[in-house]
Structure formats: C-alpha cells, structure tokens
Amino acid sequence: MKYLTEFRDPAPAKALLTGIHSTVTRPWTLMEVCGGQTHAIVRSGLDQLLPASLHLVHGPGCPVCVTPISFIDKAINLAGRPEIILTTFGDMMRVPGSAGNLLDAKGQGADVRMVYSVLEAVSLAQDNPQQQIVFFGVGFETTAPGNAMAILQAQRLGLENFTILACHVLVPPALRALLDNPANKVDGYLAAGHVCTVMGLAEYQDIVDHYKVPIIATGLEPVDILAGILAAVNQLERGESRLENEYKRSVTATGNLQARETIDQVFRRCDRTWRGIGLLPRSGLAIRPQFAAFDAEQKFQPRAAPETDNGCLAGQVLQGLLKPPDCPFFGTRCKPEHPFGAPMVSGEGACAAYYRYQGLRSG
Amino acid sequence: MKNEIKDFPDALAKEAITLAHGSGGKFSAELIERCMLPRFGNEHLNRLEDQAILAMGSGRIAFSTDSYVVSPLFFPGGDIGELAVNGTVNDVAMAGARPLYLSLALILEEGLPFADLERILDSIKRAADEAGVVIVTGDTKVVERGSCDKIFINTSGIGIVADHVRLGADQIQAGDKIIISGTLADHGMTILTARHQLSLENAVQSDTAPLADLVQTMLAAAPNLHALRDPTRGGVAMTLNEFAQQTGLGFNLREEALPVNNAVRCVCEILGIDPLYVANEGKLIGVVSPDEADSLLAAMQGHPRGEKAAIIGTVGKENPGLVTLTTTLGASRVVDMPVAEQLPRIC
C-alpha cells in the first residue's frame, strides 16, 4: 500500500513534470514498452500533462495482444475436447481467434475456466484426476517463472493430468526487431520494469551498446513513469545513450536469479510468431523436451487454422508506428464490445486504453 | 427392520432437500411448517393462502423484483439470503420509498443440506427484521441435481413513496453534487476473492446492508434530493453512465475523493481491477442540489450506514452524456460504460 500512495502522489509527480518541461527543447518520441505502463499513462492522464513536443508511443508489451491467433485456436480446440478443462487468465477469454473466442467456446459447451493463478489450475488437476487440466500459459518473462514453477510442482506431485499450452514471448528480441525496422522513429525506450525485475539488465545493455539508444528501466506507477521519461529526455537532450535504472526498488542488474534459473530449467528459447508483427527468431519460450509430459502441444497435438489476417492494424500499433485513434477501424468497426484485434480487448491493450480513457479527445 | 426402511427416506429428507420437498405434498407442507412459518410467520403468511391481501396507506407504491444466484452462497460479510432481502429492499428504497412487504421464492437444488437452507433462512429473517419488511407470500420449488446451483432466490418488494417525494434521473440538474454513502467495491471484490482461493478472503468483507432507513434520513435532511440509485452490478461507473445518458449531462468525479478501503484497493491492484466498476450491495449514490449537499453529507455521516459518505463529484453541462474523472494529477479521462464483467489481467 505504501508504494501505491507514494508513487501516485501528485507532489513528486508535479516536480518531475516541471523537470521534464524545463528539460525538453526539441521534439522527442519515447516508447513505453509495457502495456501496464500504457494503461497507467492514460488512466492517470499523464500524457495530457507532458510537453506538446514529447510524444509517447506504445510498445509490444501486451501479452494478450501478441499471442498469435493460432494459439487462441489451439486453446479453443483443446477446450472443446470432452476430457479437457481449459484454464486461462481472464484477459484471454475475449481475444478473437480465427473463429470466435474462448468465451464463445464456453457458451457452446467447452469447459473453460478462468483462474487467477496457475496454481489454481494445479489444484484443479489434483481435485479432478479423471480430467485433463490444460493451462493457457501466455505472457512475457513475468509470467514464465510462475508457469515453470507450476510444471515443477505438478512433477513433484506426480500429476499426469496437468499440462500447459505455452506461448511465452520475450521482450529483448522484440525491441531489436523494432530497432531494425527503418520506419521506426522512437528516440528512447522505457523498458518494462517488471520484466527487468525478473531478467535483470544485461540484455538491455547489449541493445544500448549496439543501437545507441537510451533505455530506461521504468516502473508502472505514474511517478515511476515520469522519472523514466525525465531520465530519457535528459539523455536525449545531451546526446547520450545509456542504460539507466529508474526502478531501483525492484530492478537489480542481475534480476531475480532464482526465477531466471527456473525459467531456464523448464523452457528453452524458440522462434515465435507475434500477432500482427510476424515471426521473430528466438523470441519465445517453449517447454523443454524433458518436460514434454506437461506440454499440451506435444501431448494433445491441438489443431489450428493457418494464421489469418483480417486487416487489423494492431501490428503497427504494437510497434509504435500507429496511434490507436489514428487507426481507421478505431471506435467504428473495432470497439471493446466487438473487437477487431486483440489490443482492443486486453486490459493492457493500447487500443482499449485509448478507447476507455480518452473518449474526451477522440469523440 | 421394516420400520427402519420405511423411515429411511424420512431420515434422509431431514438432512438434505429432496425432490419430494417440492412435490406439493406432505414433505412440502413439512418444509413450510418446519422452516418457514417459525421464522417468518405473520398475519398474512399464516393464512396459508395463495396470495397476500395488503392494505396500503396513502402515497404511491414502489415495486421491484430481483433474483439472486450468487456463488459462493456464504461469503465474508454475508450470504445469499441477506443479499436477497437487502438487494430488493434497496431497489425499492431508491425511489425514496419505505419498503413494507417482500415476497420470497426459493428454487432449491436437490441435495441442498438443510443446515445450509436454515442458515440462509435465518439470514433472511435477520435482514428482513433490520430492514423493517415483512415476508407476506412465498414459494418453493425443488429442481433435480445439476439444474440449479444449490439455491436461487427471487424476492419482490413493495414500499410506499410519500406524495411529496419525487426522485429520478429527470430531476437531476447541472450544478448538482454527487454523493456516495461509503466505500466502493467491497462486495464485488469479496465475491471474487472468495471464488478464486486467493487467500485474501479475510481482508475484504461484503457491504451488504439495507439502506431504507438511510434514505429516510437523507430525505429529511435534503428535501431537494434529486435522485438515488444503488451501484450494484457494473459499480459506480455503470450507475453514473446511466444517469449521464438519461440526463444528457456530464458527470465529473474527483479521483482523490473516491472512498475505497485499503484492503479492497490492494486486492483491486493485485488483480488489475478498477473499483469504479465493481459491485456494491450496501451503498447508494445520491444526486443533490449544491445548497443542500453539505447538510445532506452531515446527515449521512451521522447514520451508521453512511459514516464514510463523501461528495465525489459534480454534474455539469461539459462533456454531455459522459462520465469523466479528474485524476489526482489533475488530468481528466473518461469513465466509460463497462462492456462486460472486468477480467483480471495477466501481469
């Protein structure tokens, strides 16, 4: 609770804003990588208080948004099998697959259950030995340790009816892909504080060294985000490009070693298709062969239609190339009640954030 | 031996509800005599007729109905029985009415333990007494196992609205103040945590409570009270969006004025849920002319159901038809109508 009030306090926020206003002399574009940061920004209205020449664009850090359609289809395919109970975080329920979403599947009789923790799915497996429990494990480096732990726990418990449909993705390969794109106009990056908390900073130092851009490890509260922005514009105005840590209460250079070891124990790096962005080499985590018994893909061979394209421009939004209100479908064909693409669904999706909080300016 | 076999169904039926309890025969009658009349007996119910005949005094009648299907049945701070009384009593009271009479219809799932049923009926009795309403007619059905989730309850309520009381969205005017009777989101977050084994169960408690008496206190303190509504499903955001759409006025909230219990705020943060969208079961929102706002607030804070009442915003002509929120940082954003139940985010 202390952190909640402390890092939403208007007094330090205003001091940081004053600092940003007096520092910025030229137009700059910053990307906040994490969808949680996007929501904090629009929810608190931070972007309205920044200098007009400072642009924030939103990054790919929304797990729901980048999960490929084929994985939604696989989840729906598994959920429809009589022996399977598919468990998922609530966010995934309304994300459109190639035909319908998990909520539709549930309505048509599939056993889909929303859980709040992967351990809830493990308990469900213990309580229902006659049923196969599949957990739909999506997310970045933040959710991977928990899912890895769940597999280790299921192994310890001797469970033969618990598997994960794993579709984990990694931030640094996506950042590199953005930086390699000639259309990219981002001057500095606010790295996702929670991902850095787990993984540490080494991967980001490599990116800074290679691409010569400022990267600031940044938290998710308004005061954290403003501190990240101030650090970024300070560097940009001075022509610097360094890695900085503005989320010191959570991020260390090495990250959470135990969590990283757990990830490595259970997962290996793999190529992964990102929804709207495409195939990025070594950008995902797949379950290692020695844990195949806990891998829903290997165990059940779920079917999926080939990746389709409905014309949604989410890929451009997720790469900071398009602001949601500038999308031709925003608020017309695409609304939270009938989303065209995933960023309009998720609690962390940039389109949903704009739609929910910024009707004042778009309407 | 024979006697034992003959008695066996009887013995079973003493432990749990069977289809026989809904048959209209001996078991049904026993259920009424054993469970209903001792608790709820009154001059209307004791007639055991198919209807209650009620003499109403002067004034207009407020009439409302609601069904209750909550899971789990028992949760910190209350249970489905209490909810079924308070929910309908509050809907009637939001017209400014004094709730007087309640109907009680139960749909029971075969196998429901009698102990659970009696515990729920005790709660109904307690809640009805506190709200000052009498249960005057009722019905019980039993359905096969799997056809309902343990127990569904429907209650309808009747109350009297005094002639001079005119509450409704059509009375709201630009300049009015928006008042809430207490903290946001207690009930919804309690149900959520209880359903999902979050081990936070004791941190939060449902706010289920009857509000009729608070409403009478409010009417006495602020004769120009314009509208009342209880922000149940969809929370404060839903209620105010309804007002905004009905009136075509803008409803602006101040973020720092919104009262939220610390524990509830924490659980909301953990799950990524906005308390503005979470259900309340013992809170009301009042809209009142600005000259009466302070005296109304004082009167509410002096009532046990309104101790944490707060003025949370203002009605105006800006942003017509929208609910907006001025954030603690001084920016402003829209508080949109909820699309569906909020789903917790991944990380």
XYZ file of C-alpha atoms in Angstrom:
710
model
C 0.000 0.000 0.000
C 2.847 2.343 0.835
C 4.099 2.081 -2.733
C 0.646 2.727 -4.167
C 0.127 6.060 -2.474
C 3.770 7.101 -2.605
C 4.133 6.663 -6.351
C 0.801 8.228 -7.230
C 1.358 11.274 -5.058
C 0.679 14.490 -7.020
C 3.540 16.419 -5.336
C 6.519 14.386 -6.656
C 4.656 13.886 -9.940
C 4.352 17.633 -10.410
C 8.024 18.173 -9.554
C 9.019 15.614 -12.204
C 6.668 17.209 -14.729
C 8.266 20.589 -14.094
C 11.655 18.962 -14.647
C 10.512 17.409 -17.931
C 9.038 20.710 -19.176
C 12.217 22.619 -18.407
C 14.423 19.943 -19.992
C 12.667 19.343 -23.308
C 13.712 21.765 -26.051
C 13.028 19.645 -29.142
C 10.509 17.039 -30.301
C 11.211 13.557 -28.961
C 9.386 10.263 -29.280
C 9.557 7.777 -26.423
C 8.125 4.285 -26.347
C 6.806 2.708 -23.166
C 7.324 -0.976 -23.832
C 4.881 -2.424 -21.316
C 1.107 -2.422 -21.739
C 0.738 -1.879 -17.997
C 2.653 1.369 -18.405
C 0.374 2.377 -21.298
C -2.660 1.912 -19.101
C -1.113 3.776 -16.171
C -0.317 6.670 -18.519
C -3.792 7.052 -19.961
C -5.529 6.166 -16.705
C -3.758 8.912 -14.782
C -3.813 11.248 -17.795
C -0.008 11.684 -17.711
C 0.226 12.177 -21.460
C -2.011 15.267 -21.217
C 0.475 16.886 -18.862
C 3.657 16.374 -20.912
C 5.182 18.986 -23.261
C 3.420 19.008 -26.629
C 6.652 18.152 -28.409
C 7.149 14.967 -26.395
C 5.337 12.017 -27.942
C 4.678 8.723 -26.234
C 4.096 5.700 -28.424
C 3.100 2.327 -27.160
C 5.147 -0.802 -27.407
C 4.562 -4.506 -27.920
C 4.389 -5.364 -24.203
C 0.821 -6.624 -24.082
C 0.870 -10.408 -23.775
C -2.718 -10.836 -24.884
C -2.152 -8.685 -27.958
C 0.870 -10.513 -29.307
C -0.342 -14.076 -28.719
C -0.823 -15.451 -32.236
C -4.286 -16.328 -33.492
C -3.146 -19.921 -33.986
C -2.645 -20.282 -30.224
C -6.137 -18.977 -29.488
C -7.399 -21.532 -31.990
C -5.366 -24.265 -30.314
C -6.797 -23.283 -26.921
C -10.331 -23.381 -28.317
C -9.619 -26.720 -29.982
C -8.384 -28.184 -26.690
C -11.243 -26.692 -24.677
C -13.738 -28.423 -26.945
C -12.417 -31.899 -26.154
C -14.555 -33.715 -23.589
C -11.646 -34.870 -21.407
C -10.127 -31.386 -21.125
C -10.774 -28.463 -18.785
C -9.018 -25.419 -20.229
C -7.935 -22.882 -17.619
C -6.896 -19.363 -18.504
C -6.345 -15.881 -17.155
C -9.443 -13.750 -17.696
C -7.730 -11.478 -20.191
C -7.552 -14.226 -22.820
C -11.267 -15.033 -22.731
C -12.401 -12.405 -25.202
C -9.420 -12.339 -27.570
C -10.638 -13.215 -31.073
C -9.216 -16.323 -32.726
C -9.819 -17.175 -36.360
C -13.416 -18.093 -35.497
C -14.707 -16.849 -32.155
C -13.064 -16.608 -28.751
C -12.859 -18.735 -25.624
C -15.986 -17.146 -24.176
C -17.912 -18.247 -27.289
C -16.443 -21.734 -26.912
C -17.563 -21.810 -23.271
C -21.052 -20.750 -24.316
C -21.135 -23.667 -26.730
C -20.296 -26.188 -24.028
C -16.497 -26.190 -23.841
C -15.199 -26.370 -20.270
C -13.242 -23.112 -19.987
C -12.461 -21.827 -16.515
C -10.979 -18.508 -15.549
C -8.260 -18.758 -12.921
C -6.270 -16.112 -11.128
C -3.101 -18.102 -10.718
C -1.552 -21.071 -12.456
C -1.502 -22.790 -9.065
C -5.303 -22.731 -9.129
C -5.039 -24.867 -12.268
C -2.649 -27.243 -10.485
C -5.167 -27.608 -7.616
C -7.900 -28.262 -10.154
C -5.775 -31.084 -11.582
C -5.354 -32.583 -8.101
C -9.096 -32.341 -7.460
C -10.156 -33.758 -10.848
C -7.955 -36.782 -11.551
C -10.345 -38.024 -14.265
C -9.985 -34.801 -16.287
C -7.067 -33.297 -18.153
C -6.334 -29.754 -16.968
C -4.671 -27.521 -19.553
C -3.435 -24.078 -18.508
C -3.168 -21.489 -21.278
C 0.228 -20.038 -20.376
C 0.848 -16.772 -22.170
C 2.864 -13.724 -21.236
C 6.366 -12.320 -21.112
C 9.287 -13.046 -18.808
C 6.991 -12.015 -15.941
C 4.593 -14.955 -16.118
C 7.153 -17.526 -17.291
C 8.666 -18.212 -13.825
C 5.261 -18.951 -12.305
C 4.340 -21.291 -15.113
C 7.712 -23.020 -14.877
C 7.161 -23.438 -11.131
C 3.729 -24.932 -11.787
C 5.246 -27.571 -14.065
C 7.882 -28.400 -11.444
C 5.190 -28.616 -8.785
C 2.986 -30.839 -10.954
C 6.013 -33.075 -11.467
C 6.669 -33.216 -7.701
C 3.014 -34.065 -7.095
C 3.165 -36.791 -9.724
C 0.258 -35.257 -11.647
C -0.392 -36.884 -15.000
C -3.316 -34.626 -15.894
C -1.731 -31.174 -15.841
C -0.264 -29.526 -18.930
C 0.462 -26.012 -20.152
C -0.274 -24.661 -23.613
C 2.752 -22.395 -23.522
C 3.081 -19.319 -25.683
C 5.636 -17.208 -23.853
C 7.373 -14.318 -25.553
C 10.495 -12.322 -24.706
C 10.915 -8.539 -24.771
C 14.536 -8.030 -25.980
C 14.094 -9.796 -29.369
C 11.003 -7.664 -29.998
C 12.927 -4.491 -29.116
C 15.669 -5.485 -31.546
C 13.078 -6.097 -34.261
C 11.598 -2.621 -33.656
C 15.037 -1.023 -33.797
C 15.891 -2.866 -37.013
C 12.741 -1.512 -38.703
C 13.694 1.507 -40.893
C 10.241 3.037 -40.223
C 10.978 3.175 -36.512
C 11.122 6.767 -35.233
C 11.449 6.121 -31.498
C 14.246 8.091 -29.804
C 14.258 6.386 -26.424
C 12.690 3.438 -24.627
C 11.100 2.974 -21.214
C 11.804 -0.711 -20.591
C 9.166 -2.779 -18.784
C 10.040 -2.637 -15.092
C 8.549 -5.973 -14.159
C 10.304 -7.831 -16.969
C 13.602 -6.261 -15.859
C 12.817 -7.261 -12.270
C 12.891 -10.889 -13.368
C 15.582 -10.785 -16.055
C 17.933 -8.023 -14.924
C 19.561 -5.505 -17.237
C 22.301 -7.303 -19.197
C 20.173 -7.907 -22.300
C 19.314 -4.212 -22.438
C 22.927 -3.109 -22.088
C 23.673 -5.130 -25.242
C 20.880 -3.317 -27.102
C 22.045 0.119 -25.911
C 25.614 -0.694 -26.985
C 24.521 -1.914 -30.404
C 21.820 0.606 -31.327
C 22.989 3.654 -29.342
C 19.563 4.480 -27.887
C 18.696 5.417 -24.315
C 16.847 2.681 -22.461
C 15.441 3.366 -19.014
C 14.179 0.524 -16.822
C 10.909 2.085 -15.665
C 8.228 1.128 -13.142
C 4.477 1.148 -13.589
C 3.173 3.882 -11.290
C 2.727 7.463 -12.526
C 5.717 8.797 -10.544
C 7.888 5.915 -11.813
C 6.907 6.607 -15.404
C 7.583 10.332 -15.082
C 11.005 9.570 -13.588
C 11.698 7.280 -16.556
C 10.621 9.981 -19.008
C 12.767 12.636 -17.315
C 15.818 10.353 -17.417
C 15.207 9.630 -21.109
C 14.795 13.268 -22.176
C 17.838 14.264 -20.097
C 19.914 11.796 -22.101
C 18.373 12.753 -25.430
C 18.873 16.486 -24.903
C 22.550 15.810 -24.090
C 23.012 13.432 -26.994
C 23.641 10.465 -24.699
C 22.510 6.870 -24.999
C 22.872 4.909 -21.787
C 21.064 2.223 -19.886
C 19.560 3.671 -16.700
C 17.601 2.100 -13.899
C 14.762 4.302 -12.639
C 13.005 1.371 -10.939
C 15.666 0.607 -8.359
C 13.244 -0.525 -5.684
C 12.502 -3.547 -7.861
C 15.136 -3.954 -10.603
C 18.695 -5.135 -9.996
C 21.449 -5.697 -12.547
C 21.134 -9.460 -12.348
C 17.382 -9.690 -11.843
C 15.797 -12.484 -9.876
C 18.329 -15.282 -10.225
C 16.053 -17.949 -8.838
C 13.262 -17.014 -11.239
C 15.690 -16.975 -14.170
C 17.040 -20.408 -13.231
C 13.524 -21.775 -13.006
C 12.684 -20.420 -16.459
C 15.845 -21.976 -17.907
C 15.186 -25.275 -16.210
C 11.750 -25.690 -17.812
C 11.827 -23.619 -21.001
C 14.127 -23.252 -23.988
C 14.294 -20.373 -26.477
C 12.315 -20.856 -29.679
C 11.229 -18.875 -32.727
C 7.788 -17.353 -32.189
C 5.196 -15.652 -34.361
C 3.899 -12.439 -32.762
C 0.353 -11.493 -33.618
C 0.413 -8.573 -36.045
C 4.219 -8.431 -36.101
C 5.302 -11.745 -37.564
C 7.940 -14.365 -36.879
C 10.765 -13.205 -34.628
C 13.717 -15.580 -34.205
C 14.412 -16.857 -30.696
C 11.710 -14.577 -29.282
C 9.675 -17.194 -27.454
C 9.909 -19.856 -24.773
C 8.903 -23.457 -25.403
C 8.733 -26.268 -22.867
C 11.902 -28.386 -22.861
C 11.653 -31.984 -24.172
C 12.259 -33.471 -20.707
C 9.008 -31.843 -19.554
C 7.046 -32.988 -22.633
C 4.516 -34.717 -20.359
C 3.469 -31.250 -19.196
C 3.366 -29.704 -22.675
C -0.192 -29.562 -24.013
C 1.035 -29.071 -27.579
C 3.085 -32.255 -27.529
C 0.580 -34.267 -25.547
C -2.637 -33.346 -27.380
C -1.460 -32.000 -30.760
C -4.113 -29.251 -30.882
C -5.233 -28.132 -34.314
C -5.207 -24.566 -35.586
C -6.088 -22.908 -38.850
C -3.201 -21.201 -40.652
C -2.523 -17.654 -39.394
C -5.035 -15.307 -40.968
C -5.093 -11.563 -41.499
C -8.346 -9.678 -41.023
C -6.778 -6.348 -41.892
C -6.382 -5.275 -38.249
C -3.521 -2.797 -37.905
C -2.581 -3.971 -34.406
C 0.919 -4.845 -35.580
C 1.605 -1.201 -36.372
C 0.140 -0.114 -33.045
C 2.308 -2.637 -31.201
C 5.428 -1.324 -32.949
C 4.689 2.299 -32.157
C 4.042 3.124 -35.825
C 0.355 3.973 -35.409
C -1.566 5.638 -32.564
C -4.821 3.807 -31.837
C -7.114 6.813 -32.541
C -5.465 7.165 -35.970
C -6.492 3.634 -36.956
C -9.383 3.716 -39.464
C -11.192 0.976 -37.528
C -10.802 2.593 -34.074
C -14.193 3.198 -32.478
C -16.007 2.292 -35.692
C -15.581 -1.339 -36.729
C -13.451 -2.003 -33.668
C -14.774 -1.428 -30.141
C -14.305 -3.321 -26.884
C -17.728 -4.958 -27.317
C -16.784 -6.268 -30.799
C -13.006 -6.107 -31.072
C -11.357 -6.387 -34.443
C -7.971 -7.092 -32.936
C -6.528 -8.079 -29.591
C -5.316 -4.642 -28.366
C -8.967 -3.557 -28.141
C -9.707 -6.445 -25.767
C -6.982 -6.647 -23.242
C -6.706 -4.678 -20.030
C -3.230 -3.798 -21.279
C -4.034 -3.245 -24.943
C -3.226 0.231 -26.213
C -6.446 0.450 -28.241
C -8.617 -0.477 -25.259
C -6.709 2.017 -23.116
C -7.380 4.833 -25.566
C -10.969 3.792 -26.096
C -11.719 3.505 -22.403
C -9.971 6.562 -21.076
C -9.688 9.045 -23.883
C -13.172 9.334 -25.323
C -12.864 13.022 -24.476
C -10.341 13.630 -27.214
C -11.331 11.065 -29.801
C -15.039 11.854 -29.553
C -36.149 -53.656 10.119
C -39.265 -52.809 8.179
C -39.774 -49.687 10.193
C -36.242 -48.604 9.547
C -36.624 -48.975 5.781
C -39.936 -47.125 5.887
C -38.364 -44.337 7.883
C -35.273 -44.189 5.732
C -36.475 -41.597 3.172
C -37.819 -39.513 6.049
C -34.461 -39.578 7.778
C -32.665 -38.648 4.572
C -35.109 -35.854 3.921
C -34.229 -34.394 7.297
C -30.615 -33.908 6.207
C -30.998 -32.580 2.704
C -33.572 -31.283 0.262
C -35.157 -33.942 -1.956
C -37.491 -33.618 -4.918
C -40.286 -34.553 -2.508
C -39.913 -31.191 -0.781
C -41.101 -29.512 -3.958
C -43.856 -32.004 -4.717
C -46.643 -30.030 -3.088
C -47.348 -32.985 -0.812
C -46.525 -33.886 2.753
C -42.846 -33.007 2.518
C -43.644 -29.593 1.051
C -46.013 -28.843 3.877
C -43.406 -30.034 6.357
C -40.829 -27.720 4.805
C -43.145 -24.755 5.271
C -44.053 -25.737 8.814
C -40.559 -26.601 9.869
C -38.567 -23.875 8.123
C -40.778 -21.008 7.030
C -43.577 -20.337 9.498
C -41.461 -20.421 12.669
C -39.213 -17.757 11.187
C -41.426 -15.632 9.053
C -44.914 -16.261 10.467
C -47.193 -13.202 10.407
C -50.871 -12.431 9.890
C -50.501 -12.529 6.100
C -48.318 -15.608 5.773
C -50.130 -17.625 8.435
C -53.324 -17.615 6.346
C -51.504 -20.048 4.023
C -53.494 -18.740 1.081
C -52.190 -18.411 -2.472
C -51.785 -14.668 -2.088
C -51.408 -11.917 0.477
C -54.020 -9.181 0.713
C -52.383 -5.934 1.749
C -53.980 -2.682 2.816
C -51.811 0.170 1.581
C -51.876 3.636 3.126
C -51.705 6.887 1.200
C -48.922 7.570 -1.280
C -47.693 5.795 -4.360
C -46.459 2.224 -4.491
C -42.846 1.385 -5.343
C -42.496 -2.160 -6.616
C -39.341 -4.058 -7.575
C -38.120 -7.596 -8.162
C -34.708 -9.220 -8.346
C -33.222 -12.715 -8.483
C -30.146 -13.868 -6.595
C -27.814 -16.582 -7.862
C -24.555 -15.758 -6.075
C -21.734 -18.274 -5.676
C -20.416 -18.965 -3.093
C -23.621 -18.928 -1.012
C -21.753 -17.800 2.092
C -19.074 -15.155 1.906
C -17.311 -12.829 4.364
C -19.826 -10.227 5.477
C -22.992 -12.010 4.395
C -24.732 -14.706 2.389
C -27.246 -15.118 -0.413
C -30.184 -14.746 1.996
C -29.116 -11.383 3.304
C -28.360 -10.259 -0.234
C -31.808 -11.319 -1.444
C -33.522 -9.144 1.166
C -31.199 -6.140 1.040
C -30.991 -6.049 -2.737
C -34.719 -5.764 -3.261
C -35.290 -3.546 -0.225
C -32.653 -1.170 -1.592
C -34.144 -1.124 -5.083
C -37.496 -0.134 -3.566
C -35.851 2.394 -1.250
C -34.061 4.161 -4.124
C -37.448 5.642 -5.071
C -37.475 7.254 -1.643
C -39.972 4.615 -0.542
C -40.382 2.921 2.811
C -40.197 -0.800 1.938
C -43.011 -2.725 3.668
C -43.604 -6.141 2.133
C -41.495 -8.796 0.482
C -42.249 -11.987 -1.433
C -39.771 -14.839 -1.155
C -39.422 -17.516 -3.851
C -36.814 -20.249 -3.497
C -35.565 -22.609 -6.163
C -33.638 -25.357 -4.392
C -31.316 -27.926 -5.897
C -31.960 -31.480 -4.814
C -29.327 -32.361 -2.209
C -29.014 -28.913 -0.647
C -28.222 -29.604 3.015
C -30.972 -28.489 5.371
C -28.310 -26.880 7.519
C -27.412 -24.548 4.638
C -31.049 -23.770 3.885
C -31.793 -22.960 7.513
C -28.711 -20.796 7.814
C -29.842 -18.840 4.744
C -33.405 -18.543 6.058
C -32.070 -17.249 9.380
C -30.190 -14.573 7.461
C -33.299 -13.668 5.513
C -35.205 -13.276 8.763
C -32.498 -11.137 10.327
C -32.177 -8.934 7.243
C -35.945 -8.517 6.894
C -36.223 -7.507 10.543
C -33.438 -4.984 10.185
C -34.971 -3.532 7.041
C -38.418 -3.421 8.635
C -40.079 -5.526 5.942
C -42.481 -8.431 6.345
C -42.453 -11.509 4.119
C -46.077 -11.928 3.103
C -46.044 -14.544 0.379
C -43.673 -17.169 -0.881
C -42.985 -20.223 -2.979
C -40.544 -23.117 -3.013
C -39.564 -25.313 -5.924
C -37.050 -28.131 -5.943
C -35.192 -29.000 -9.134
C -33.061 -32.021 -9.965
C -29.405 -32.048 -9.088
C -27.490 -30.044 -11.678
C -30.485 -27.932 -12.715
C -29.530 -25.018 -10.470
C -26.570 -24.053 -8.312
C -27.717 -25.095 -4.786
C -30.232 -22.287 -4.283
C -31.646 -19.450 -6.369
C -33.774 -16.805 -4.641
C -36.220 -14.313 -6.062
C -37.661 -11.545 -3.938
C -40.131 -8.834 -4.872
C -40.716 -5.830 -2.683
C -43.394 -3.223 -2.206
C -42.993 0.117 -0.494
C -44.815 3.411 -0.169
C -43.473 6.660 -1.562
C -44.711 9.766 0.215
C -46.601 12.142 -2.081
C -44.041 14.932 -1.954
C -41.056 12.723 -2.815
C -40.023 12.867 -6.483
C -36.746 11.109 -7.100
C -35.415 10.215 -10.509
C -32.847 10.952 -13.179
C -35.252 13.503 -14.682
C -34.827 15.664 -11.544
C -31.035 15.986 -11.917
C -29.713 19.434 -12.864
C -26.373 20.924 -13.846
C -24.550 22.039 -10.695
C -25.816 19.123 -8.582
C -23.388 17.295 -6.325
C -22.775 13.541 -6.468
C -22.624 11.806 -3.068
C -21.762 8.198 -2.252
C -22.756 6.659 1.080
C -19.461 4.833 1.682
C -16.555 2.844 0.278
C -16.548 1.363 -3.229
C -16.216 -2.212 -4.421
C -16.391 -4.127 -1.104
C -18.983 -6.682 -2.211
C -17.643 -7.464 -5.672
C -14.071 -7.908 -4.502
C -15.224 -10.141 -1.618
C -17.043 -12.475 -4.004
C -14.094 -12.500 -6.393
C -11.558 -13.374 -3.716
C -13.845 -15.993 -2.165
C -14.398 -17.663 -5.555
C -10.784 -17.955 -6.535
C -8.975 -19.123 -3.393
C -6.812 -16.042 -3.391
C -6.085 -16.440 0.317
C -7.185 -12.849 0.772
C -10.635 -13.823 1.970
C -10.404 -12.221 5.368
C -9.016 -8.976 4.070
C -12.268 -7.852 2.494
C -15.925 -8.087 3.505
C -19.164 -7.658 1.613
C -21.020 -4.433 2.386
C -24.498 -5.960 2.009
C -26.872 -3.811 4.059
C -30.385 -2.358 3.933
C -30.424 1.319 3.015
C -34.078 2.244 3.514
C -33.504 3.939 6.840
C -30.542 5.904 5.496
C -32.762 7.044 2.628
C -35.378 8.390 5.050
C -32.642 10.244 6.947
C -31.426 11.705 3.654
C -34.909 12.806 2.608
C -35.384 14.571 5.941
C -32.051 16.382 5.630
C -32.331 17.277 1.952
C -35.875 17.769 0.670
C -34.341 18.663 -2.719
C -32.628 15.335 -3.132
C -32.897 14.721 -6.868
C -32.004 11.094 -7.470
C -30.863 7.936 -5.718
C -29.533 4.711 -7.149
C -27.613 1.793 -5.693
C -24.465 0.998 -7.665
C -24.692 -2.801 -7.755
C -23.553 -4.690 -10.872
C -21.224 -2.575 -13.004
C -20.468 -0.417 -9.956
C -20.409 3.354 -9.678
C -19.262 3.662 -13.313
C -22.381 1.907 -14.574
C -24.800 3.886 -12.400
C -23.326 7.248 -13.331
C -23.182 6.345 -17.029
C -26.887 5.526 -16.844
C -27.545 8.915 -15.242
C -25.366 10.665 -17.840
C -27.153 9.042 -20.738
C -30.609 9.651 -19.285
C -29.964 13.305 -18.457
C -27.588 14.275 -21.268
C -25.461 15.983 -18.597
C -21.792 15.395 -17.766
C -20.876 13.667 -14.511
C -17.389 14.566 -13.285
C -15.716 12.635 -10.461
C -12.645 13.624 -8.458
C -10.312 10.647 -8.132
C -8.950 11.668 -4.728
C -12.473 11.902 -3.289
C -13.436 8.286 -4.057
C -13.546 6.325 -0.779
C -12.018 2.839 -1.106
C -10.994 0.579 1.793
C -7.261 -0.058 1.839
C -7.644 -3.836 1.642
C -10.063 -3.550 -1.272
C -7.718 -1.169 -3.045
C -4.882 -3.667 -2.625
C -6.872 -6.605 -3.985
C -8.022 -4.454 -6.918
C -4.406 -3.538 -7.649
C -3.229 -7.144 -7.480
C -5.878 -8.224 -9.960
C -5.802 -5.123 -12.153
C -9.427 -4.257 -11.467
C -10.867 -0.750 -11.273
C -13.032 -0.292 -8.140
C -15.307 2.064 -10.077
C -16.608 -0.953 -11.997
C -17.076 -3.336 -9.071
C -20.438 -4.211 -7.482
C -21.622 -2.763 -4.185
C -24.532 -4.147 -2.157
C -24.888 -1.642 0.654
C -24.085 1.695 -0.931
C -26.098 4.356 -2.684
C -25.324 7.294 -4.886
C -27.299 10.470 -4.291
C -27.535 13.482 -6.570
C -28.495 16.648 -4.716
C -28.694 20.382 -5.348
C -25.454 22.088 -4.243
C -27.090 24.174 -1.481
C -28.199 21.023 0.334
C -25.086 18.943 -0.295
C -23.252 19.773 2.929
C -26.229 19.252 5.222
C -27.024 16.007 3.408
C -23.439 14.810 3.794
C -23.507 15.604 7.524
C -26.805 13.754 7.982
C -25.460 10.713 6.104
C -22.237 10.647 8.094
C -24.319 10.620 11.277
C -26.120 7.449 10.143
C -24.482 4.036 10.700
C -24.932 3.154 7.006
C -23.331 6.370 5.808
C -20.395 7.039 8.121
C -17.934 7.161 5.239
C -20.190 9.138 2.910
C -18.370 11.534 0.611
C -19.075 14.094 -2.074
C -17.308 12.580 -5.068
C -18.171 14.860 -7.944
C -20.364 17.359 -9.716
C -22.927 17.330 -12.502
C -22.364 19.850 -15.275
C -23.035 20.749 -18.865
C -19.499 19.922 -20.037
C -18.927 16.563 -21.718
C -22.665 15.874 -22.097
C -23.690 12.257 -21.686
C -20.269 11.251 -20.357
C -18.784 10.357 -17.000
C -15.333 11.866 -16.559
C -12.764 11.647 -13.812
C -10.268 14.286 -12.772
C -7.198 12.296 -11.776
C -5.081 13.073 -8.724
C -2.543 14.566 -11.131
C -5.157 16.988 -12.455
C -5.657 15.325 -15.846
C -9.024 14.140 -16.951
C -10.269 10.948 -18.525
C -13.498 9.241 -19.449
C -15.062 6.614 -17.194
C -16.702 4.503 -19.867
C -19.724 2.256 -19.548
C -18.452 -1.235 -18.671
C -18.611 -3.651 -21.618
C -18.804 -6.844 -19.622
C -17.526 -8.160 -16.325
C -13.958 -6.997 -15.770
C -11.489 -9.763 -16.361
C -8.287 -9.787 -14.352
C -5.203 -9.099 -16.390
C -2.264 -11.422 -16.901
C 0.539 -9.459 -15.317
